[in-house]
């Protein structure tokens, strides 16, 4: 039998295989996987409510990740996505547009992988977050407003021969919602032995939209009766964009609740998996963060407060209808990062926020710790 490669016509044949590059990528993937195996899963915290309600409230505590927030999962997923898609090469810097927590987590992962990292952040980002980015080996590049972050990150990437990681575009597609590193798979598994193992509601905020996409897709894939609620904040485009079914809706101001809210509807936000949205005033988010912090004995960030207000609204309506069940939401990051903002009375007053009425309403609607 003739095994020659003598074709009737010569084939065009270009070989770009690079064994050294493949080895470099394989080593970075190994480091990511090793990091995942070293890390225990984050805790599911049960928050005590009056037992006669027969309603359970759970917080998925993402603040216990090595880099301190929910964004640790996203950072690992984005770097893995870039590696397996052949976008990263040795010596290339990675550039990201971030208001803080994502950049902290990405700086942590970049250092683990031996990759230079630059965060493009808006002026006014918490000084503690900047310190955390730099402590993890990252560099900060400051711009005036959130609306120019992505453009500047892309410009820097082109100028320096780097990669713009672009969390706002890639979050939903980089996350493996059925398996690897999925917060949804983890949380639902942890609920399996609870009194109401299939939650009535899951409540998340929206920064990129990747977390809501992850939960929403898995709920539909598993045909669960759980509904997904996204809690949005002032000056954010997600709520109005969802209500009007307008993916191009924008606002002219940035969010004052770090980590969530955007001046435009980002590509990673998947409106079709969202069942309900609640827009939460900023003062309510901060009041709720302080209220929950007192109950837990440790500070939580204002985005967690946003989640708590929306959860309180849903629980109150469940009680009005005589429903029992469970509500799951996220503890996104530690409040120690915001000692000079959300937990500083003078700074809060400078924002024009009156927290007292919101605190009183929360104590009535959601009496935490009462047995």
mmCIF file of C-alpha atoms in Angstrom:
data_model
loop_
_atom_site.group_PDB
_atom_site.id
_atom_site.type_symbol
_atom_site.label_atom_id
_atom_site.label_comp_id
_atom_site.label_asym_id
_atom_site.label_seq_id
_atom_site.Cartn_x
_atom_site.Cartn_y
_atom_site.Cartn_z
ATOM 1 C CA UNK A 1 0.000 0.000 0.000
ATOM 2 C CA UNK A 2 1.306 3.409 -0.969
ATOM 3 C CA UNK A 3 1.513 5.729 2.083
ATOM 4 C CA UNK A 4 3.216 8.637 0.294
ATOM 5 C CA UNK A 5 1.913 12.222 0.587
ATOM 6 C CA UNK A 6 2.068 12.867 -3.133
ATOM 7 C CA UNK A 7 -1.199 14.748 -3.741
ATOM 8 C CA UNK A 8 -2.452 15.646 -7.199
ATOM 9 C CA UNK A 9 -1.951 19.296 -6.208
ATOM 10 C CA UNK A 10 0.350 20.763 -3.563
ATOM 11 C CA UNK A 11 -1.414 21.735 -0.309
ATOM 12 C CA UNK A 12 -0.691 25.003 1.431
ATOM 13 C CA UNK A 13 0.778 24.019 4.784
ATOM 14 C CA UNK A 14 1.816 26.439 7.548
ATOM 15 C CA UNK A 15 2.924 25.000 10.904
ATOM 16 C CA UNK A 16 2.933 27.398 13.866
ATOM 17 C CA UNK A 17 3.208 24.826 16.624
ATOM 18 C CA UNK A 18 5.367 26.025 19.501
ATOM 19 C CA UNK A 19 6.286 23.411 22.078
ATOM 20 C CA UNK A 20 7.792 25.988 24.447
ATOM 21 C CA UNK A 21 4.608 28.081 24.386
ATOM 22 C CA UNK A 22 2.404 25.054 24.995
ATOM 23 C CA UNK A 23 4.557 24.088 27.952
ATOM 24 C CA UNK A 24 4.307 27.633 29.338
ATOM 25 C CA UNK A 25 0.493 27.591 29.014
ATOM 26 C CA UNK A 26 0.272 24.101 30.540
ATOM 27 C CA UNK A 27 2.276 25.252 33.573
ATOM 28 C CA UNK A 28 -0.038 28.241 34.126
ATOM 29 C CA UNK A 29 -3.108 26.026 33.888
ATOM 30 C CA UNK A 30 -1.514 23.639 36.375
ATOM 31 C CA UNK A 31 -0.986 26.540 38.792
ATOM 32 C CA UNK A 32 -4.614 27.602 38.454
ATOM 33 C CA UNK A 33 -5.850 24.081 39.077
ATOM 34 C CA UNK A 34 -3.504 23.664 42.029
ATOM 35 C CA UNK A 35 -4.814 26.906 43.516
ATOM 36 C CA UNK A 36 -8.368 25.592 43.188
ATOM 37 C CA UNK A 37 -7.509 22.348 44.930
ATOM 38 C CA UNK A 38 -5.712 24.131 47.762
ATOM 39 C CA UNK A 39 -8.755 26.276 48.414
ATOM 40 C CA UNK A 40 -11.662 24.965 50.436
ATOM 41 C CA UNK A 41 -15.101 25.950 49.160
ATOM 42 C CA UNK A 42 -16.576 29.142 50.582
ATOM 43 C CA UNK A 43 -19.017 28.806 53.471
ATOM 44 C CA UNK A 44 -22.789 29.019 53.309
ATOM 45 C CA UNK A 45 -23.853 31.085 56.327
ATOM 46 C CA UNK A 46 -27.343 30.567 57.741
ATOM 47 C CA UNK A 47 -28.824 33.835 59.067
ATOM 48 C CA UNK A 48 -31.308 33.370 61.910
ATOM 49 C CA UNK A 49 -34.829 34.651 61.261
ATOM 50 C CA UNK A 50 -37.908 34.141 63.483
ATOM 51 C CA UNK A 51 -38.602 30.370 63.354
ATOM 52 C CA UNK A 52 -42.352 30.830 62.964
ATOM 53 C CA UNK A 53 -41.720 32.351 59.543
ATOM 54 C CA UNK A 54 -40.356 29.023 58.209
ATOM 55 C CA UNK A 55 -38.118 31.066 55.912
ATOM 56 C CA UNK A 56 -34.353 30.586 55.799
ATOM 57 C CA UNK A 57 -31.860 33.205 54.635
ATOM 58 C CA UNK A 58 -28.411 32.095 53.490
ATOM 59 C CA UNK A 59 -25.287 34.056 52.608
ATOM 60 C CA UNK A 60 -22.715 32.483 50.316
ATOM 61 C CA UNK A 61 -19.602 33.979 51.911
ATOM 62 C CA UNK A 62 -17.277 34.815 49.040
ATOM 63 C CA UNK A 63 -15.104 37.037 51.232
ATOM 64 C CA UNK A 64 -13.140 33.960 52.364
ATOM 65 C CA UNK A 65 -11.391 33.489 49.015
ATOM 66 C CA UNK A 66 -7.631 33.980 49.043
ATOM 67 C CA UNK A 67 -8.012 37.383 47.362
ATOM 68 C CA UNK A 68 -10.946 38.339 49.563
ATOM 69 C CA UNK A 69 -14.009 38.545 47.335
ATOM 70 C CA UNK A 70 -16.473 37.022 44.905
ATOM 71 C CA UNK A 71 -14.201 38.262 42.100
ATOM 72 C CA UNK A 72 -11.622 35.558 42.871
ATOM 73 C CA UNK A 73 -13.721 33.080 40.870
ATOM 74 C CA UNK A 74 -13.991 35.531 37.984
ATOM 75 C CA UNK A 75 -10.264 36.252 37.969
ATOM 76 C CA UNK A 76 -9.375 32.559 37.763
ATOM 77 C CA UNK A 77 -11.940 32.015 35.003
ATOM 78 C CA UNK A 78 -10.765 34.988 32.934
ATOM 79 C CA UNK A 79 -7.104 33.965 33.055
ATOM 80 C CA UNK A 80 -8.007 30.364 32.213
ATOM 81 C CA UNK A 81 -10.165 31.573 29.307
ATOM 82 C CA UNK A 82 -7.302 33.676 27.947
ATOM 83 C CA UNK A 83 -4.801 30.829 28.289
ATOM 84 C CA UNK A 84 -6.861 28.121 26.581
ATOM 85 C CA UNK A 85 -7.811 30.519 23.767
ATOM 86 C CA UNK A 86 -4.166 31.208 22.956
ATOM 87 C CA UNK A 87 -4.367 34.899 23.887
ATOM 88 C CA UNK A 88 -1.577 34.988 26.485
ATOM 89 C CA UNK A 89 2.130 34.562 25.839
ATOM 90 C CA UNK A 90 5.189 34.810 28.075
ATOM 91 C CA UNK A 91 6.040 38.383 29.034
ATOM 92 C CA UNK A 92 2.721 39.880 27.939
ATOM 93 C CA UNK A 93 1.196 42.221 30.510
ATOM 94 C CA UNK A 94 -2.477 41.842 31.343
ATOM 95 C CA UNK A 95 -4.561 45.021 31.582
ATOM 96 C CA UNK A 96 -7.974 45.255 33.259
ATOM 97 C CA UNK A 97 -10.606 47.954 33.784
ATOM 98 C CA UNK A 98 -11.852 47.573 37.337
ATOM 99 C CA UNK A 99 -13.356 49.576 40.187
ATOM 100 C CA UNK A 100 -11.397 47.555 42.715
ATOM 101 C CA UNK A 101 -12.272 44.019 43.793
ATOM 102 C CA UNK A 102 -11.793 42.415 40.385
ATOM 103 C CA UNK A 103 -8.407 44.083 40.107
ATOM 104 C CA UNK A 104 -7.415 42.862 43.580
ATOM 105 C CA UNK A 105 -8.267 39.279 42.628
ATOM 106 C CA UNK A 106 -6.679 39.516 39.180
ATOM 107 C CA UNK A 107 -3.484 40.942 40.651
ATOM 108 C CA UNK A 108 -3.402 37.983 43.039
ATOM 109 C CA UNK A 109 -3.875 35.452 40.214
ATOM 110 C CA UNK A 110 -1.432 37.246 37.890
ATOM 111 C CA UNK A 111 1.312 37.104 40.502
ATOM 112 C CA UNK A 112 0.633 33.395 41.006
ATOM 113 C CA UNK A 113 1.039 32.875 37.244
ATOM 114 C CA UNK A 114 4.066 35.156 36.876
ATOM 115 C CA UNK A 115 2.251 37.597 34.579
ATOM 116 C CA UNK A 116 2.595 41.422 34.809
ATOM 117 C CA UNK A 117 -0.692 43.122 35.720
ATOM 118 C CA UNK A 118 -2.027 46.676 35.394
ATOM 119 C CA UNK A 119 -5.402 47.813 36.747
ATOM 120 C CA UNK A 120 -7.142 50.801 35.177
ATOM 121 C CA UNK A 121 -9.209 52.262 38.015
ATOM 122 C CA UNK A 122 -11.402 55.362 38.394
ATOM 123 C CA UNK A 123 -10.306 58.209 40.611
ATOM 124 C CA UNK A 124 -11.940 57.820 44.020
ATOM 125 C CA UNK A 125 -11.421 54.052 44.282
ATOM 126 C CA UNK A 126 -10.914 53.035 47.901
ATOM 127 C CA UNK A 127 -7.328 53.618 49.034
ATOM 128 C CA UNK A 128 -7.412 50.250 50.761
ATOM 129 C CA UNK A 129 -8.272 48.511 47.490
ATOM 130 C CA UNK A 130 -5.417 50.307 45.740
ATOM 131 C CA UNK A 131 -3.083 49.132 48.494
ATOM 132 C CA UNK A 132 -4.341 45.554 48.051
ATOM 133 C CA UNK A 133 -3.761 45.666 44.275
ATOM 134 C CA UNK A 134 -0.226 46.919 44.761
ATOM 135 C CA UNK A 135 0.474 44.484 47.610
ATOM 136 C CA UNK A 136 -0.411 41.657 45.206
ATOM 137 C CA UNK A 137 2.150 42.948 42.707
ATOM 138 C CA UNK A 138 -0.199 44.878 40.435
ATOM 139 C CA UNK A 139 0.161 48.445 39.191
ATOM 140 C CA UNK A 140 -2.638 51.038 39.146
ATOM 141 C CA UNK A 141 -3.384 53.427 36.280
ATOM 142 C CA UNK A 142 -5.944 56.062 37.300
ATOM 143 C CA UNK A 143 -8.568 57.627 35.022
ATOM 144 C CA UNK A 144 -11.093 60.331 35.885
ATOM 145 C CA UNK A 145 -14.330 58.386 35.475
ATOM 146 C CA UNK A 146 -15.725 54.870 35.088
ATOM 147 C CA UNK A 147 -16.916 55.636 31.546
ATOM 148 C CA UNK A 148 -13.331 55.885 30.229
ATOM 149 C CA UNK A 149 -11.848 52.831 31.964
ATOM 150 C CA UNK A 150 -12.328 50.282 29.199
ATOM 151 C CA UNK A 151 -11.103 52.590 26.421
ATOM 152 C CA UNK A 152 -7.967 53.391 28.378
ATOM 153 C CA UNK A 153 -7.348 49.726 29.221
ATOM 154 C CA UNK A 154 -7.581 48.825 25.522
ATOM 155 C CA UNK A 155 -5.226 51.665 24.614
ATOM 156 C CA UNK A 156 -2.667 50.555 27.207
ATOM 157 C CA UNK A 157 -2.856 46.956 26.002
ATOM 158 C CA UNK A 158 -2.164 48.024 22.420
ATOM 159 C CA UNK A 159 0.635 50.362 23.486
ATOM 160 C CA UNK A 160 2.389 47.754 25.638
ATOM 161 C CA UNK A 161 1.730 44.676 23.539
ATOM 162 C CA UNK A 162 -0.465 43.238 26.257
ATOM 163 C CA UNK A 163 -3.921 41.710 26.667
ATOM 164 C CA UNK A 164 -7.009 43.630 27.779
ATOM 165 C CA UNK A 165 -8.761 40.977 29.861
ATOM 166 C CA UNK A 166 -12.110 42.851 29.568
ATOM 167 C CA UNK A 167 -14.188 41.420 32.382
ATOM 168 C CA UNK A 168 -17.318 43.247 31.207
ATOM 169 C CA UNK A 169 -17.328 41.410 27.871
ATOM 170 C CA UNK A 170 -15.929 38.032 28.848
ATOM 171 C CA UNK A 171 -17.329 37.298 32.316
ATOM 172 C CA UNK A 172 -20.348 35.288 31.208
ATOM 173 C CA UNK A 173 -18.528 33.309 28.541
ATOM 174 C CA UNK A 174 -15.393 32.628 30.593
ATOM 175 C CA UNK A 175 -17.316 31.135 33.510
ATOM 176 C CA UNK A 176 -18.105 27.425 33.336
ATOM 177 C CA UNK A 177 -21.587 27.657 34.853
ATOM 178 C CA UNK A 178 -22.106 23.862 34.961
ATOM 179 C CA UNK A 179 -18.873 22.843 36.620
ATOM 180 C CA UNK A 180 -15.397 24.242 37.101
ATOM 181 C CA UNK A 181 -15.331 27.037 39.693
ATOM 182 C CA UNK A 182 -19.113 27.584 39.457
ATOM 183 C CA UNK A 183 -20.567 29.461 42.399
ATOM 184 C CA UNK A 184 -24.035 28.249 41.398
ATOM 185 C CA UNK A 185 -23.112 24.555 41.490
ATOM 186 C CA UNK A 186 -21.373 25.058 44.826
ATOM 187 C CA UNK A 187 -24.218 26.954 46.503
ATOM 188 C CA UNK A 188 -26.974 24.597 45.374
ATOM 189 C CA UNK A 189 -24.944 21.604 46.531
ATOM 190 C CA UNK A 190 -24.465 23.165 49.973
ATOM 191 C CA UNK A 191 -28.224 23.621 50.332
ATOM 192 C CA UNK A 192 -29.064 19.968 49.738
ATOM 193 C CA UNK A 193 -29.486 19.020 53.430
ATOM 194 C CA UNK A 194 -31.225 22.243 54.474
ATOM 195 C CA UNK A 195 -34.961 22.449 55.374
ATOM 196 C CA UNK A 196 -35.739 24.055 51.995
ATOM 197 C CA UNK A 197 -32.963 22.761 49.711
ATOM 198 C CA UNK A 198 -34.335 24.339 46.535
ATOM 199 C CA UNK A 199 -34.424 28.088 47.208
ATOM 200 C CA UNK A 200 -37.437 30.181 46.302
ATOM 201 C CA UNK A 201 -35.160 33.104 45.369
ATOM 202 C CA UNK A 202 -31.526 33.709 44.583
ATOM 203 C CA UNK A 203 -30.428 37.351 44.841
ATOM 204 C CA UNK A 204 -27.250 38.722 43.240
ATOM 205 C CA UNK A 205 -25.944 42.112 42.173
ATOM 206 C CA UNK A 206 -24.655 43.021 38.719
ATOM 207 C CA UNK A 207 -21.211 44.391 37.962
ATOM 208 C CA UNK A 208 -20.303 42.470 34.848
ATOM 209 C CA UNK A 209 -23.452 40.339 34.840
ATOM 210 C CA UNK A 210 -21.414 37.143 34.949
ATOM 211 C CA UNK A 211 -22.748 35.950 38.312
ATOM 212 C CA UNK A 212 -26.395 36.382 37.356
ATOM 213 C CA UNK A 213 -25.714 34.583 34.065
ATOM 214 C CA UNK A 214 -24.075 31.704 35.940
ATOM 215 C CA UNK A 215 -26.970 31.235 38.362
ATOM 216 C CA UNK A 216 -29.700 31.853 35.807
ATOM 217 C CA UNK A 217 -28.350 29.356 33.314
ATOM 218 C CA UNK A 218 -27.918 26.611 35.905
ATOM 219 C CA UNK A 219 -31.425 27.116 37.296
ATOM 220 C CA UNK A 220 -32.895 26.633 33.837
ATOM 221 C CA UNK A 221 -30.575 23.761 32.980
ATOM 222 C CA UNK A 222 -31.702 21.898 36.115
ATOM 223 C CA UNK A 223 -35.373 22.880 35.643
ATOM 224 C CA UNK A 224 -35.575 24.275 39.178
ATOM 225 C CA UNK A 225 -38.487 26.411 40.410
ATOM 226 C CA UNK A 226 -36.044 28.933 41.876
ATOM 227 C CA UNK A 227 -36.377 32.510 40.617
ATOM 228 C CA UNK A 228 -33.412 34.818 40.075
ATOM 229 C CA UNK A 229 -33.504 38.426 41.276
ATOM 230 C CA UNK A 230 -30.823 40.961 40.357
ATOM 231 C CA UNK A 231 -30.384 43.861 42.793
ATOM 232 C CA UNK A 232 -29.205 47.029 41.076
ATOM 233 C CA UNK A 233 -28.078 50.401 42.439
ATOM 234 C CA UNK A 234 -28.489 54.103 41.716
ATOM 235 C CA UNK A 235 -26.820 55.492 38.581
ATOM 236 C CA UNK A 236 -26.624 52.026 37.037
ATOM 237 C CA UNK A 237 -27.939 51.141 33.579
ATOM 238 C CA UNK A 238 -28.856 47.519 34.256
ATOM 239 C CA UNK A 239 -32.295 48.114 35.846
ATOM 240 C CA UNK A 240 -33.664 50.505 33.223
ATOM 241 C CA UNK A 241 -32.066 48.516 30.423
ATOM 242 C CA UNK A 242 -33.782 45.344 31.646
ATOM 243 C CA UNK A 243 -37.163 46.997 32.224
ATOM 244 C CA UNK A 244 -37.131 48.700 28.804
ATOM 245 C CA UNK A 245 -35.528 45.699 27.090
ATOM 246 C CA UNK A 246 -32.869 48.089 25.828
ATOM 247 C CA UNK A 247 -29.365 46.579 25.784
ATOM 248 C CA UNK A 248 -27.904 49.971 24.813
ATOM 249 C CA UNK A 249 -29.242 51.966 27.764
ATOM 250 C CA UNK A 250 -26.674 54.216 29.448
ATOM 251 C CA UNK A 251 -26.471 56.627 32.369
ATOM 252 C CA UNK A 252 -24.385 59.749 32.762
ATOM 253 C CA UNK A 253 -22.987 58.922 36.218
ATOM 254 C CA UNK A 254 -21.130 56.036 37.825
ATOM 255 C CA UNK A 255 -22.215 53.801 40.690
ATOM 256 C CA UNK A 256 -21.295 54.792 44.235
ATOM 257 C CA UNK A 257 -21.521 51.170 45.419
ATOM 258 C CA UNK A 258 -18.168 49.630 44.540
ATOM 259 C CA UNK A 259 -18.222 46.377 42.617
ATOM 260 C CA UNK A 260 -21.761 46.630 41.215
ATOM 261 C CA UNK A 261 -23.641 48.971 38.912
ATOM 262 C CA UNK A 262 -22.401 50.226 35.539
ATOM 263 C CA UNK A 263 -23.104 53.288 33.367
ATOM 264 C CA UNK A 264 -24.002 50.989 30.477
ATOM 265 C CA UNK A 265 -25.542 47.540 30.054
ATOM 266 C CA UNK A 266 -22.459 45.362 29.725
ATOM 267 C CA UNK A 267 -22.138 42.543 27.160
ATOM 268 C CA UNK A 268 -21.865 39.913 29.926
ATOM 269 C CA UNK A 269 -25.298 40.790 31.322
ATOM 270 C CA UNK A 270 -27.807 38.184 30.067
ATOM 271 C CA UNK A 271 -31.293 39.660 30.614
ATOM 272 C CA UNK A 272 -33.168 36.541 29.540
ATOM 273 C CA UNK A 273 -32.127 34.549 32.632
ATOM 274 C CA UNK A 274 -33.280 37.255 35.090
ATOM 275 C CA UNK A 275 -36.784 36.888 36.552
ATOM 276 C CA UNK A 276 -36.926 40.079 38.573
ATOM 277 C CA UNK A 277 -34.922 43.225 39.276
ATOM 278 C CA UNK A 278 -35.010 45.501 42.322
ATOM 279 C CA UNK A 279 -33.309 48.888 42.332
ATOM 280 C CA UNK A 280 -31.921 49.693 45.780
ATOM 281 C CA UNK A 281 -31.087 53.265 46.922
ATOM 282 C CA UNK A 282 -27.435 53.737 47.868
ATOM 283 C CA UNK A 283 -28.288 54.834 51.420
ATOM 284 C CA UNK A 284 -30.214 51.580 51.896
ATOM 285 C CA UNK A 285 -27.227 49.531 50.698
ATOM 286 C CA UNK A 286 -24.880 51.210 53.176
ATOM 287 C CA UNK A 287 -27.367 50.981 56.052
ATOM 288 C CA UNK A 288 -27.873 47.282 55.331
ATOM 289 C CA UNK A 289 -24.123 46.645 55.180
ATOM 290 C CA UNK A 290 -23.729 48.190 58.634
ATOM 291 C CA UNK A 291 -26.757 46.338 60.003
ATOM 292 C CA UNK A 292 -25.546 42.948 58.764
ATOM 293 C CA UNK A 293 -22.006 43.672 59.945
ATOM 294 C CA UNK A 294 -23.253 44.175 63.493
ATOM 295 C CA UNK A 295 -25.118 40.879 63.356
ATOM 296 C CA UNK A 296 -22.181 38.906 61.974
ATOM 297 C CA UNK A 297 -19.559 40.591 64.144
ATOM 298 C CA UNK A 298 -17.468 41.538 61.100
ATOM 299 C CA UNK A 299 -17.796 44.113 58.399
ATOM 300 C CA UNK A 300 -19.238 43.412 54.952
ATOM 301 C CA UNK A 301 -19.144 45.626 51.863
ATOM 302 C CA UNK A 302 -21.978 47.788 50.583
ATOM 303 C CA UNK A 303 -22.715 45.478 47.625
ATOM 304 C CA UNK A 304 -23.651 42.834 50.193
ATOM 305 C CA UNK A 305 -25.945 45.444 51.731
ATOM 306 C CA UNK A 306 -27.615 45.881 48.333
ATOM 307 C CA UNK A 307 -28.260 42.141 48.214
ATOM 308 C CA UNK A 308 -29.661 42.149 51.752
ATOM 309 C CA UNK A 309 -32.175 44.918 51.019
ATOM 310 C CA UNK A 310 -33.501 43.052 47.976
ATOM 311 C CA UNK A 311 -33.645 39.812 49.986
ATOM 312 C CA UNK A 312 -35.597 41.594 52.734
ATOM 313 C CA UNK A 313 -38.107 42.825 50.147
ATOM 314 C CA UNK A 314 -38.605 39.316 48.770
ATOM 315 C CA UNK A 315 -38.914 37.746 52.236
ATOM 316 C CA UNK A 316 -41.516 40.329 53.279
ATOM 317 C CA UNK A 317 -43.570 39.480 50.194
ATOM 318 C CA UNK A 318 -43.205 35.743 50.861
ATOM 319 C CA UNK A 319 -44.607 36.336 54.356
ATOM 320 C CA UNK A 320 -47.520 38.355 52.957
ATOM 321 C CA UNK A 321 -48.414 35.405 50.728
ATOM 322 C CA UNK A 322 -47.941 32.869 53.508
ATOM 323 C CA UNK A 323 -45.038 31.186 51.704
ATOM 324 C CA UNK A 324 -42.253 29.224 53.323
ATOM 325 C CA UNK A 325 -38.894 28.496 51.718
ATOM 326 C CA UNK A 326 -35.354 29.771 51.482
ATOM 327 C CA UNK A 327 -33.583 32.768 49.997
ATOM 328 C CA UNK A 328 -29.934 32.678 48.994
ATOM 329 C CA UNK A 329 -27.745 35.720 48.441
ATOM 330 C CA UNK A 330 -24.054 36.602 48.423
ATOM 331 C CA UNK A 331 -21.631 38.109 50.923
ATOM 332 C CA UNK A 332 -19.398 39.624 48.281
ATOM 333 C CA UNK A 333 -16.381 41.079 50.078
ATOM 334 C CA UNK A 334 -15.167 42.252 53.508
ATOM 335 C CA UNK A 335 -16.134 45.681 54.774
ATOM 336 C CA UNK A 336 -12.657 46.429 56.113
ATOM 337 C CA UNK A 337 -11.829 47.636 52.602
ATOM 338 C CA UNK A 338 -14.322 50.465 53.115
ATOM 339 C CA UNK A 339 -13.349 51.741 56.569
ATOM 340 C CA UNK A 340 -12.708 55.200 55.120
ATOM 341 C CA UNK A 341 -15.926 55.301 53.059
ATOM 342 C CA UNK A 342 -19.072 53.294 53.861
ATOM 343 C CA UNK A 343 -18.130 52.871 57.526
ATOM 344 C CA UNK A 344 -16.971 56.454 58.015
ATOM 345 C CA UNK A 345 -19.801 58.682 59.291
ATOM 346 C CA UNK A 346 -18.295 61.891 57.917
ATOM 347 C CA UNK A 347 -17.807 60.394 54.459
ATOM 348 C CA UNK A 348 -21.375 59.025 54.464
ATOM 349 C CA UNK A 349 -22.717 62.451 55.449
ATOM 350 C CA UNK A 350 -20.735 64.026 52.595
ATOM 351 C CA UNK A 351 -22.674 61.825 50.170
ATOM 352 C CA UNK A 352 -25.970 63.162 51.486
ATOM 353 C CA UNK A 353 -27.110 59.759 52.709
ATOM 354 C CA UNK A 354 -29.495 59.437 55.662
ATOM 355 C CA UNK A 355 -29.105 55.892 56.977
ATOM 356 C CA UNK A 356 -31.410 55.975 59.995
ATOM 357 C CA UNK A 357 -34.771 55.384 58.273
ATOM 358 C CA UNK A 358 -33.370 52.493 56.267
ATOM 359 C CA UNK A 359 -31.857 50.939 59.376
ATOM 360 C CA UNK A 360 -35.203 51.152 61.194
ATOM 361 C CA UNK A 361 -37.027 49.584 58.249
ATOM 362 C CA UNK A 362 -34.551 46.712 58.080
ATOM 363 C CA UNK A 363 -34.903 46.006 61.799
ATOM 364 C CA UNK A 364 -38.691 45.710 61.320
ATOM 365 C CA UNK A 365 -38.649 43.719 58.094
ATOM 366 C CA UNK A 366 -35.649 41.498 58.781
ATOM 367 C CA UNK A 367 -35.022 41.031 62.537
ATOM 368 C CA UNK A 368 -31.690 39.227 62.249
ATOM 369 C CA UNK A 369 -30.742 36.772 64.964
ATOM 370 C CA UNK A 370 -34.172 36.575 66.573
ATOM 371 C CA UNK A 371 -35.126 33.060 67.679
#
